[in-house]
PDB file of C-alpha atoms in Angstrom:
ATOM      1  CA  GLU W 265       3.816   7.934  33.230  1.00  0.00           C
ATOM      2  CA  THR W 266       6.865   9.216  35.062  1.00  0.00           C
ATOM      3  CA  GLY W 267       6.622  11.419  38.126  1.00  0.00           C
ATOM      4  CA  VAL W 268       8.126  14.352  36.216  1.00  0.00           C
ATOM      5  CA  THR W 269       5.800  17.255  35.537  1.00  0.00           C
ATOM      6  CA  GLN W 270       6.288  20.343  33.387  1.00  0.00           C
ATOM      7  CA  SER W 271       4.427  23.615  33.054  1.00  0.00           C
ATOM      8  CA  PRO W 272       3.031  25.151  31.045  1.00  0.00           C
ATOM      9  CA  THR W 273       1.991  22.610  28.411  1.00  0.00           C
ATOM     10  CA  HIS W 274       1.946  25.132  25.590  1.00  0.00           C
ATOM     11  CA  LEU W 275       3.241  28.657  25.269  1.00  0.00           C
ATOM     12  CA  ILE W 276       3.200  31.280  22.547  1.00  0.00           C
ATOM     13  CA  LYS W 277       5.655  34.165  22.671  1.00  0.00           C
ATOM     14  CA  THR W 278       6.909  36.803  20.286  1.00  0.00           C
ATOM     15  CA  ARG W 279      10.476  37.348  19.179  1.00  0.00           C
ATOM     16  CA  GLY W 280      12.568  39.220  21.740  1.00  0.00           C
ATOM     17  CA  GLN W 281      10.468  38.195  24.724  1.00  0.00           C
ATOM     18  CA  GLN W 282      11.633  36.113  27.659  1.00  0.00           C
ATOM     19  CA  VAL W 283      10.166  32.809  28.843  1.00  0.00           C
ATOM     20  CA  THR W 284      10.398  30.626  31.955  1.00  0.00           C
ATOM     21  CA  LEU W 285       9.590  26.930  31.841  1.00  0.00           C
ATOM     22  CA  ARG W 286       9.202  24.828  34.968  1.00  0.00           C
ATOM     23  CA  CYS W 287       9.892  21.221  35.865  1.00  0.00           C
ATOM     24  CA  SER W 288       9.264  19.128  38.958  1.00  0.00           C
ATOM     25  CA  SER W 289      11.541  16.134  39.153  1.00  0.00           C
ATOM     26  CA  GLN W 290      10.608  12.636  40.201  1.00  0.00           C
ATOM     27  CA  SER W 291      10.769  12.062  43.938  1.00  0.00           C
ATOM     28  CA  GLY W 292      14.265  11.053  45.072  1.00  0.00           C
ATOM     29  CA  HIS W 293      16.041  12.350  41.968  1.00  0.00           C
ATOM     30  CA  ASN W 294      18.786  14.938  42.408  1.00  0.00           C
ATOM     31  CA  THR W 295      19.543  15.803  38.787  1.00  0.00           C
ATOM     32  CA  VAL W 296      17.462  17.649  36.219  1.00  0.00           C
ATOM     33  CA  SER W 297      18.434  17.907  32.570  1.00  0.00           C
ATOM     34  CA  TRP W 298      16.852  20.089  29.926  1.00  0.00           C
ATOM     35  CA  TYR W 299      16.548  19.221  26.246  1.00  0.00           C
ATOM     36  CA  GLN W 300      15.330  21.062  23.166  1.00  0.00           C
ATOM     37  CA  GLN W 301      13.597  18.986  20.527  1.00  0.00           C
ATOM     38  CA  ALA W 302      12.906  20.559  17.164  1.00  0.00           C
ATOM     39  CA  LEU W 303      10.281  18.997  14.921  1.00  0.00           C
ATOM     40  CA  GLY W 304      11.480  15.732  13.424  1.00  0.00           C
ATOM     41  CA  GLN W 305      14.717  15.751  15.438  1.00  0.00           C
ATOM     42  CA  GLY W 306      16.003  14.023  18.530  1.00  0.00           C
ATOM     43  CA  PRO W 307      16.319  15.845  21.845  1.00  0.00           C
ATOM     44  CA  GLN W 308      19.376  18.092  22.123  1.00  0.00           C
ATOM     45  CA  PHE W 309      21.004  18.516  25.509  1.00  0.00           C
ATOM     46  CA  ILE W 310      20.867  22.089  26.829  1.00  0.00           C
ATOM     47  CA  PHE W 311      22.309  21.657  30.339  1.00  0.00           C
ATOM     48  CA  GLN W 312      21.846  19.745  33.548  1.00  0.00           C
ATOM     49  CA  TYR W 313      21.661  20.735  37.195  1.00  0.00           C
ATOM     50  CA  TYR W 314      23.023  18.555  39.934  1.00  0.00           C
ATOM     51  CA  ARG W 315      22.493  19.590  43.550  1.00  0.00           C
ATOM     52  CA  GLU W 316      21.514  23.111  42.484  1.00  0.00           C
ATOM     53  CA  GLU W 317      24.574  23.754  40.318  1.00  0.00           C
ATOM     54  CA  GLU W 318      24.939  23.652  36.547  1.00  0.00           C
ATOM     55  CA  ASN W 319      26.942  20.585  35.605  1.00  0.00           C
ATOM     56  CA  GLY W 320      27.491  20.430  31.873  1.00  0.00           C
ATOM     57  CA  ARG W 321      26.096  22.536  29.052  1.00  0.00           C
ATOM     58  CA  GLY W 322      25.495  21.695  25.425  1.00  0.00           C
ATOM     59  CA  ASN W 323      25.978  23.991  22.464  1.00  0.00           C
ATOM     60  CA  PHE W 324      23.476  26.641  23.534  1.00  0.00           C
ATOM     61  CA  PRO W 325      24.110  30.380  24.018  1.00  0.00           C
ATOM     62  CA  PRO W 326      24.121  32.094  27.439  1.00  0.00           C
ATOM     63  CA  ARG W 327      20.604  33.434  26.893  1.00  0.00           C
ATOM     64  CA  PHE W 328      19.552  29.911  27.884  1.00  0.00           C
ATOM     65  CA  SER W 329      19.902  29.731  31.649  1.00  0.00           C
ATOM     66  CA  GLY W 330      18.501  27.673  34.452  1.00  0.00           C
ATOM     67  CA  LEU W 331      18.022  27.132  38.130  1.00  0.00           C
ATOM     68  CA  GLN W 332      17.561  24.169  40.390  1.00  0.00           C
ATOM     69  CA  PHE W 333      15.873  24.611  43.751  1.00  0.00           C
ATOM     70  CA  PRO W 334      16.499  22.784  47.060  1.00  0.00           C
ATOM     71  CA  ASN W 335      13.542  20.483  46.348  1.00  0.00           C
ATOM     72  CA  TYR W 336      15.284  19.611  43.038  1.00  0.00           C
ATOM     73  CA  SER W 337      12.630  21.264  40.871  1.00  0.00           C
ATOM     74  CA  SER W 338      14.038  23.389  38.075  1.00  0.00           C
ATOM     75  CA  GLU W 339      13.450  26.306  35.752  1.00  0.00           C
ATOM     76  CA  LEU W 340      14.660  26.966  32.233  1.00  0.00           C
ATOM     77  CA  ASN W 341      14.848  30.615  31.221  1.00  0.00           C
ATOM     78  CA  VAL W 342      15.310  31.804  27.680  1.00  0.00           C
ATOM     79  CA  ASN W 343      15.932  35.489  26.991  1.00  0.00           C
ATOM     80  CA  ALA W 344      15.637  37.401  23.726  1.00  0.00           C
ATOM     81  CA  LEU W 345      13.594  34.690  22.059  1.00  0.00           C
ATOM     82  CA  GLU W 346      14.313  33.887  18.427  1.00  0.00           C
ATOM     83  CA  LEU W 347      12.092  32.150  15.899  1.00  0.00           C
ATOM     84  CA  ASP W 348      14.416  29.110  15.958  1.00  0.00           C
ATOM     85  CA  ASP W 349      13.706  28.649  19.664  1.00  0.00           C
ATOM     86  CA  SER W 350      10.312  27.219  18.708  1.00  0.00           C
ATOM     87  CA  ALA W 351      10.495  23.615  19.867  1.00  0.00           C
ATOM     88  CA  LEU W 352       9.382  21.063  22.427  1.00  0.00           C
ATOM     89  CA  TYR W 353      11.345  21.581  25.646  1.00  0.00           C
ATOM     90  CA  LEU W 354      11.790  18.458  27.705  1.00  0.00           C
ATOM     91  CA  CYS W 355      13.100  18.084  31.191  1.00  0.00           C
ATOM     92  CA  ALA W 356      14.339  14.802  32.548  1.00  0.00           C
ATOM     93  CA  SER W 357      15.284  13.800  36.045  1.00  0.00           C
ATOM     94  CA  SER W 358      17.612  11.093  37.245  1.00  0.00           C
ATOM     95  CA  TRP W 359      19.417   9.841  40.309  1.00  0.00           C
ATOM     96  CA  GLY W 360      22.923  10.986  39.471  1.00  0.00           C
ATOM     97  CA  LEU W 361      24.274  12.852  36.489  1.00  0.00           C
ATOM     98  CA  ALA W 362      22.677  12.409  33.094  1.00  0.00           C
ATOM     99  CA  ASN W 363      24.865  10.046  31.103  1.00  0.00           C
ATOM    100  CA  SER W 364      24.645   6.716  29.374  1.00  0.00           C
ATOM    101  CA  TYR W 365      24.719   4.864  32.718  1.00  0.00           C
ATOM    102  CA  ASN W 366      21.553   6.437  34.087  1.00  0.00           C
ATOM    103  CA  GLU W 367      17.968   6.121  32.954  1.00  0.00           C
ATOM    104  CA  GLN W 368      16.376   9.477  32.280  1.00  0.00           C
ATOM    105  CA  PHE W 369      12.772  10.053  33.375  1.00  0.00           C
ATOM    106  CA  PHE W 370      11.178  12.590  31.059  1.00  0.00           C
ATOM    107  CA  GLY W 371       8.331  14.976  31.605  1.00  0.00           C
ATOM    108  CA  PRO W 372       5.641  15.497  28.940  1.00  0.00           C
ATOM    109  CA  GLY W 373       7.330  18.646  27.613  1.00  0.00           C
ATOM    110  CA  THR W 374       6.424  22.267  26.980  1.00  0.00           C
ATOM    111  CA  ARG W 375       5.646  23.242  23.406  1.00  0.00           C
ATOM    112  CA  LEU W 376       7.031  26.744  22.802  1.00  0.00           C
ATOM    113  CA  THR W 377       6.047  28.694  19.713  1.00  0.00           C
ATOM    114  CA  VAL W 378       7.871  31.934  18.927  1.00  0.00           C
ATOM    115  CA  LEU W 379       6.130  34.256  16.475  1.00  0.00           C
TER     116      LEU W 379
ATOM    117  CA  SER A  82      27.291  16.640  18.212  1.00  0.00           C
ATOM    118  CA  GLN A  83      25.309  13.775  16.725  1.00  0.00           C
ATOM    119  CA  GLN A  84      26.573  10.405  17.909  1.00  0.00           C
ATOM    120  CA  GLY A  85      23.733   7.949  17.299  1.00  0.00           C
ATOM    121  CA  GLU A  86      21.957   7.810  13.959  1.00  0.00           C
ATOM    122  CA  GLU A  87      18.852   5.671  13.574  1.00  0.00           C
ATOM    123  CA  ASP A  88      17.871   3.842  10.444  1.00  0.00           C
ATOM    124  CA  PRO A  89      15.363   3.799   8.844  1.00  0.00           C
ATOM    125  CA  GLN A  90      13.926   7.259   9.419  1.00  0.00           C
ATOM    126  CA  ALA A  91      10.413   5.845   9.093  1.00  0.00           C
ATOM    127  CA  LEU A  92       8.952   2.352   9.137  1.00  0.00           C
ATOM    128  CA  SER A  93       5.401   1.207   8.474  1.00  0.00           C
ATOM    129  CA  ILE A  94       4.299  -2.355   9.261  1.00  0.00           C
ATOM    130  CA  GLN A  95       1.154  -4.388   9.858  1.00  0.00           C
ATOM    131  CA  GLU A  96       0.092  -5.386  13.339  1.00  0.00           C
ATOM    132  CA  GLY A  97       1.667  -8.692  14.317  1.00  0.00           C
ATOM    133  CA  GLU A  98       4.804  -8.171  12.237  1.00  0.00           C
ATOM    134  CA  ASN A  99       8.239  -7.583  13.710  1.00  0.00           C
ATOM    135  CA  ALA A 100       9.901  -4.166  13.555  1.00  0.00           C
ATOM    136  CA  THR A 101      13.657  -3.671  13.464  1.00  0.00           C
ATOM    137  CA  MET A 102      15.378  -0.353  13.948  1.00  0.00           C
ATOM    138  CA  ASN A 103      19.086   0.284  13.825  1.00  0.00           C
ATOM    139  CA  CYS A 104      21.393   2.783  15.480  1.00  0.00           C
ATOM    140  CA  SER A 105      24.942   3.529  14.423  1.00  0.00           C
ATOM    141  CA  TYR A 106      27.463   5.605  16.336  1.00  0.00           C
ATOM    142  CA  LYS A 107      30.911   6.967  15.637  1.00  0.00           C
ATOM    143  CA  THR A 108      33.116   6.642  18.718  1.00  0.00           C
ATOM    144  CA  SER A 109      33.476   4.122  21.522  1.00  0.00           C
ATOM    145  CA  ILE A 110      30.718   4.048  24.112  1.00  0.00           C
ATOM    146  CA  ASN A 111      30.087   2.913  27.667  1.00  0.00           C
ATOM    147  CA  ASN A 112      26.402   2.087  27.289  1.00  0.00           C
ATOM    148  CA  LEU A 113      23.568   2.588  24.849  1.00  0.00           C
ATOM    149  CA  GLN A 114      19.950   3.290  25.698  1.00  0.00           C
ATOM    150  CA  TRP A 115      16.754   3.095  23.704  1.00  0.00           C
ATOM    151  CA  TYR A 116      13.779   5.393  24.307  1.00  0.00           C
ATOM    152  CA  ARG A 117      10.256   5.624  22.906  1.00  0.00           C
ATOM    153  CA  GLN A 118       8.311   8.832  22.327  1.00  0.00           C
ATOM    154  CA  ASN A 119       4.617   8.957  21.603  1.00  0.00           C
ATOM    155  CA  SER A 120       3.649  11.850  19.377  1.00  0.00           C
ATOM    156  CA  GLY A 121       4.756  15.159  20.901  1.00  0.00           C
ATOM    157  CA  ARG A 122       5.156  13.709  24.365  1.00  0.00           C
ATOM    158  CA  GLY A 123       8.022  12.892  26.723  1.00  0.00           C
ATOM    159  CA  LEU A 124      10.406  10.039  26.139  1.00  0.00           C
ATOM    160  CA  VAL A 125      10.126   6.737  27.965  1.00  0.00           C
ATOM    161  CA  HIS A 126      13.175   4.638  28.705  1.00  0.00           C
ATOM    162  CA  LEU A 127      12.978   1.155  27.205  1.00  0.00           C
ATOM    163  CA  ILE A 128      16.275  -0.578  27.775  1.00  0.00           C
ATOM    164  CA  LEU A 129      19.955   0.017  28.543  1.00  0.00           C
ATOM    165  CA  ILE A 130      22.668  -2.219  27.146  1.00  0.00           C
ATOM    166  CA  ARG A 131      26.241  -2.059  28.389  1.00  0.00           C
ATOM    167  CA  SER A 132      29.234  -2.100  26.086  1.00  0.00           C
ATOM    168  CA  ASN A 133      30.222  -5.574  27.299  1.00  0.00           C
ATOM    169  CA  GLU A 134      26.764  -7.018  26.545  1.00  0.00           C
ATOM    170  CA  ARG A 135      25.769  -8.325  23.142  1.00  0.00           C
ATOM    171  CA  GLU A 136      22.059  -8.884  23.585  1.00  0.00           C
ATOM    172  CA  LYS A 137      19.346  -7.943  26.024  1.00  0.00           C
ATOM    173  CA  HIS A 138      15.644  -8.747  26.235  1.00  0.00           C
ATOM    174  CA  SER A 139      12.714  -7.002  27.859  1.00  0.00           C
ATOM    175  CA  GLY A 140       9.276  -8.400  27.097  1.00  0.00           C
ATOM    176  CA  ARG A 141       8.750  -8.086  23.320  1.00  0.00           C
ATOM    177  CA  LEU A 142      11.908  -6.014  22.950  1.00  0.00           C
ATOM    178  CA  ARG A 143      15.259  -7.408  21.929  1.00  0.00           C
ATOM    179  CA  VAL A 144      18.316  -5.177  21.715  1.00  0.00           C
ATOM    180  CA  THR A 145      21.659  -6.175  20.259  1.00  0.00           C
ATOM    181  CA  LEU A 146      24.931  -4.326  20.383  1.00  0.00           C
ATOM    182  CA  ASP A 147      27.889  -4.862  18.069  1.00  0.00           C
ATOM    183  CA  THR A 148      30.746  -2.684  19.270  1.00  0.00           C
ATOM    184  CA  SER A 149      33.001  -3.791  16.406  1.00  0.00           C
ATOM    185  CA  LYS A 150      30.496  -2.355  13.928  1.00  0.00           C
ATOM    186  CA  LYS A 151      29.490   0.481  16.270  1.00  0.00           C
ATOM    187  CA  SER A 152      25.841  -0.363  15.873  1.00  0.00           C
ATOM    188  CA  SER A 153      22.813  -1.475  17.837  1.00  0.00           C
ATOM    189  CA  SER A 154      19.435  -2.783  16.804  1.00  0.00           C
ATOM    190  CA  LEU A 155      16.051  -2.736  18.488  1.00  0.00           C
ATOM    191  CA  LEU A 156      13.622  -5.488  17.552  1.00  0.00           C
ATOM    192  CA  ILE A 157       9.971  -5.299  18.539  1.00  0.00           C
ATOM    193  CA  THR A 158       8.254  -8.630  18.048  1.00  0.00           C
ATOM    194  CA  ALA A 159       4.542  -9.146  17.354  1.00  0.00           C
ATOM    195  CA  SER A 160       3.968  -5.414  17.035  1.00  0.00           C
ATOM    196  CA  ARG A 161       0.755  -3.754  18.155  1.00  0.00           C
ATOM    197  CA  ALA A 162      -0.917  -0.497  17.142  1.00  0.00           C
ATOM    198  CA  ALA A 163       0.115   0.876  20.546  1.00  0.00           C
ATOM    199  CA  ASP A 164       3.774   0.497  19.519  1.00  0.00           C
ATOM    200  CA  THR A 165       3.293   3.368  17.059  1.00  0.00           C
ATOM    201  CA  ALA A 166       5.837   5.958  18.229  1.00  0.00           C
ATOM    202  CA  SER A 167       9.283   7.353  17.539  1.00  0.00           C
ATOM    203  CA  TYR A 168      12.231   5.368  18.829  1.00  0.00           C
ATOM    204  CA  PHE A 169      15.562   6.948  19.752  1.00  0.00           C
ATOM    205  CA  CYS A 170      18.921   5.586  20.705  1.00  0.00           C
ATOM    206  CA  ALA A 171      21.047   7.561  23.146  1.00  0.00           C
ATOM    207  CA  THR A 172      24.647   7.109  24.042  1.00  0.00           C
ATOM    208  CA  ASP A 173      27.814   8.821  25.205  1.00  0.00           C
ATOM    209  CA  SER A 174      28.778  11.905  23.318  1.00  0.00           C
ATOM    210  CA  ASN A 175      32.068  12.373  21.539  1.00  0.00           C
ATOM    211  CA  SER A 176      32.005  15.927  22.905  1.00  0.00           C
ATOM    212  CA  GLY A 177      32.992  16.676  26.474  1.00  0.00           C
ATOM    213  CA  ASN A 178      30.170  19.195  26.884  1.00  0.00           C
ATOM    214  CA  THR A 179      27.275  16.850  26.301  1.00  0.00           C
ATOM    215  CA  PRO A 180      26.923  13.747  28.474  1.00  0.00           C
ATOM    216  CA  LEU A 181      24.225  12.013  26.474  1.00  0.00           C
ATOM    217  CA  VAL A 182      23.390  12.323  22.800  1.00  0.00           C
ATOM    218  CA  PHE A 183      20.182  11.227  21.075  1.00  0.00           C
ATOM    219  CA  GLY A 184      19.805  10.271  17.457  1.00  0.00           C
ATOM    220  CA  LYS A 185      17.112  11.660  15.159  1.00  0.00           C
ATOM    221  CA  GLY A 186      14.873   8.675  15.712  1.00  0.00           C
ATOM    222  CA  THR A 187      12.892   6.132  13.728  1.00  0.00           C
ATOM    223  CA  ARG A 188       9.200   6.840  13.288  1.00  0.00           C
ATOM    224  CA  LEU A 189       7.323   3.528  13.543  1.00  0.00           C
ATOM    225  CA  SER A 190       3.741   3.186  12.368  1.00  0.00           C
ATOM    226  CA  VAL A 191       1.913  -0.051  13.158  1.00  0.00           C
ATOM    227  CA  ILE A 192      -1.246  -0.446  11.124  1.00  0.00           C
ATOM    228  CA  ALA A 193      -4.099  -2.423  12.638  1.00  0.00           C
TER     229      ALA A 193
END
């Protein structure tokens, strides 16, 4: 078990609604990354936050946004939910930017279902 | 952009057998990581191999990297039922926007 926690565990929303997912990073880590994992696929990078600023974004529209707080915890916000947003959302923390040099410590994920 | 691609997509073996999974990638890399994911849960880092390394061991895990073939393999020896999980490779992206790219994974089932 890593020290990364996520809430809620499961969430059901309807199309057009907005959702906020939360992540507490492992103690001592200054970077939080968010990933979307569709069923049967690998995690896809959404964006990462380093010292409270967005530092790199994958191929996701602006309705996906985030925040990182001074204690390095983070939120992922998704507006105008679409059916295709149904997925497992994973956050990962690391000391330093997420890249192939740094081990990522993942939380258990939030399962989002959009009806 | 998909960089790493695992093969096979699914693998079923008996307990005690060895399991080998492969990962191929398209462009040059700095490092390659392997992760494990138990069903619907978070990923756990297994091992990181640098581009100048050819082989690395960690317990029952053995990872090889062949940069000339742009491929890596993960070998799990003497598999156990608890090894049942999905295994992903992750490496540098060939897109400037994404720092780390995961493959689609190999689903390993170890039958007791």
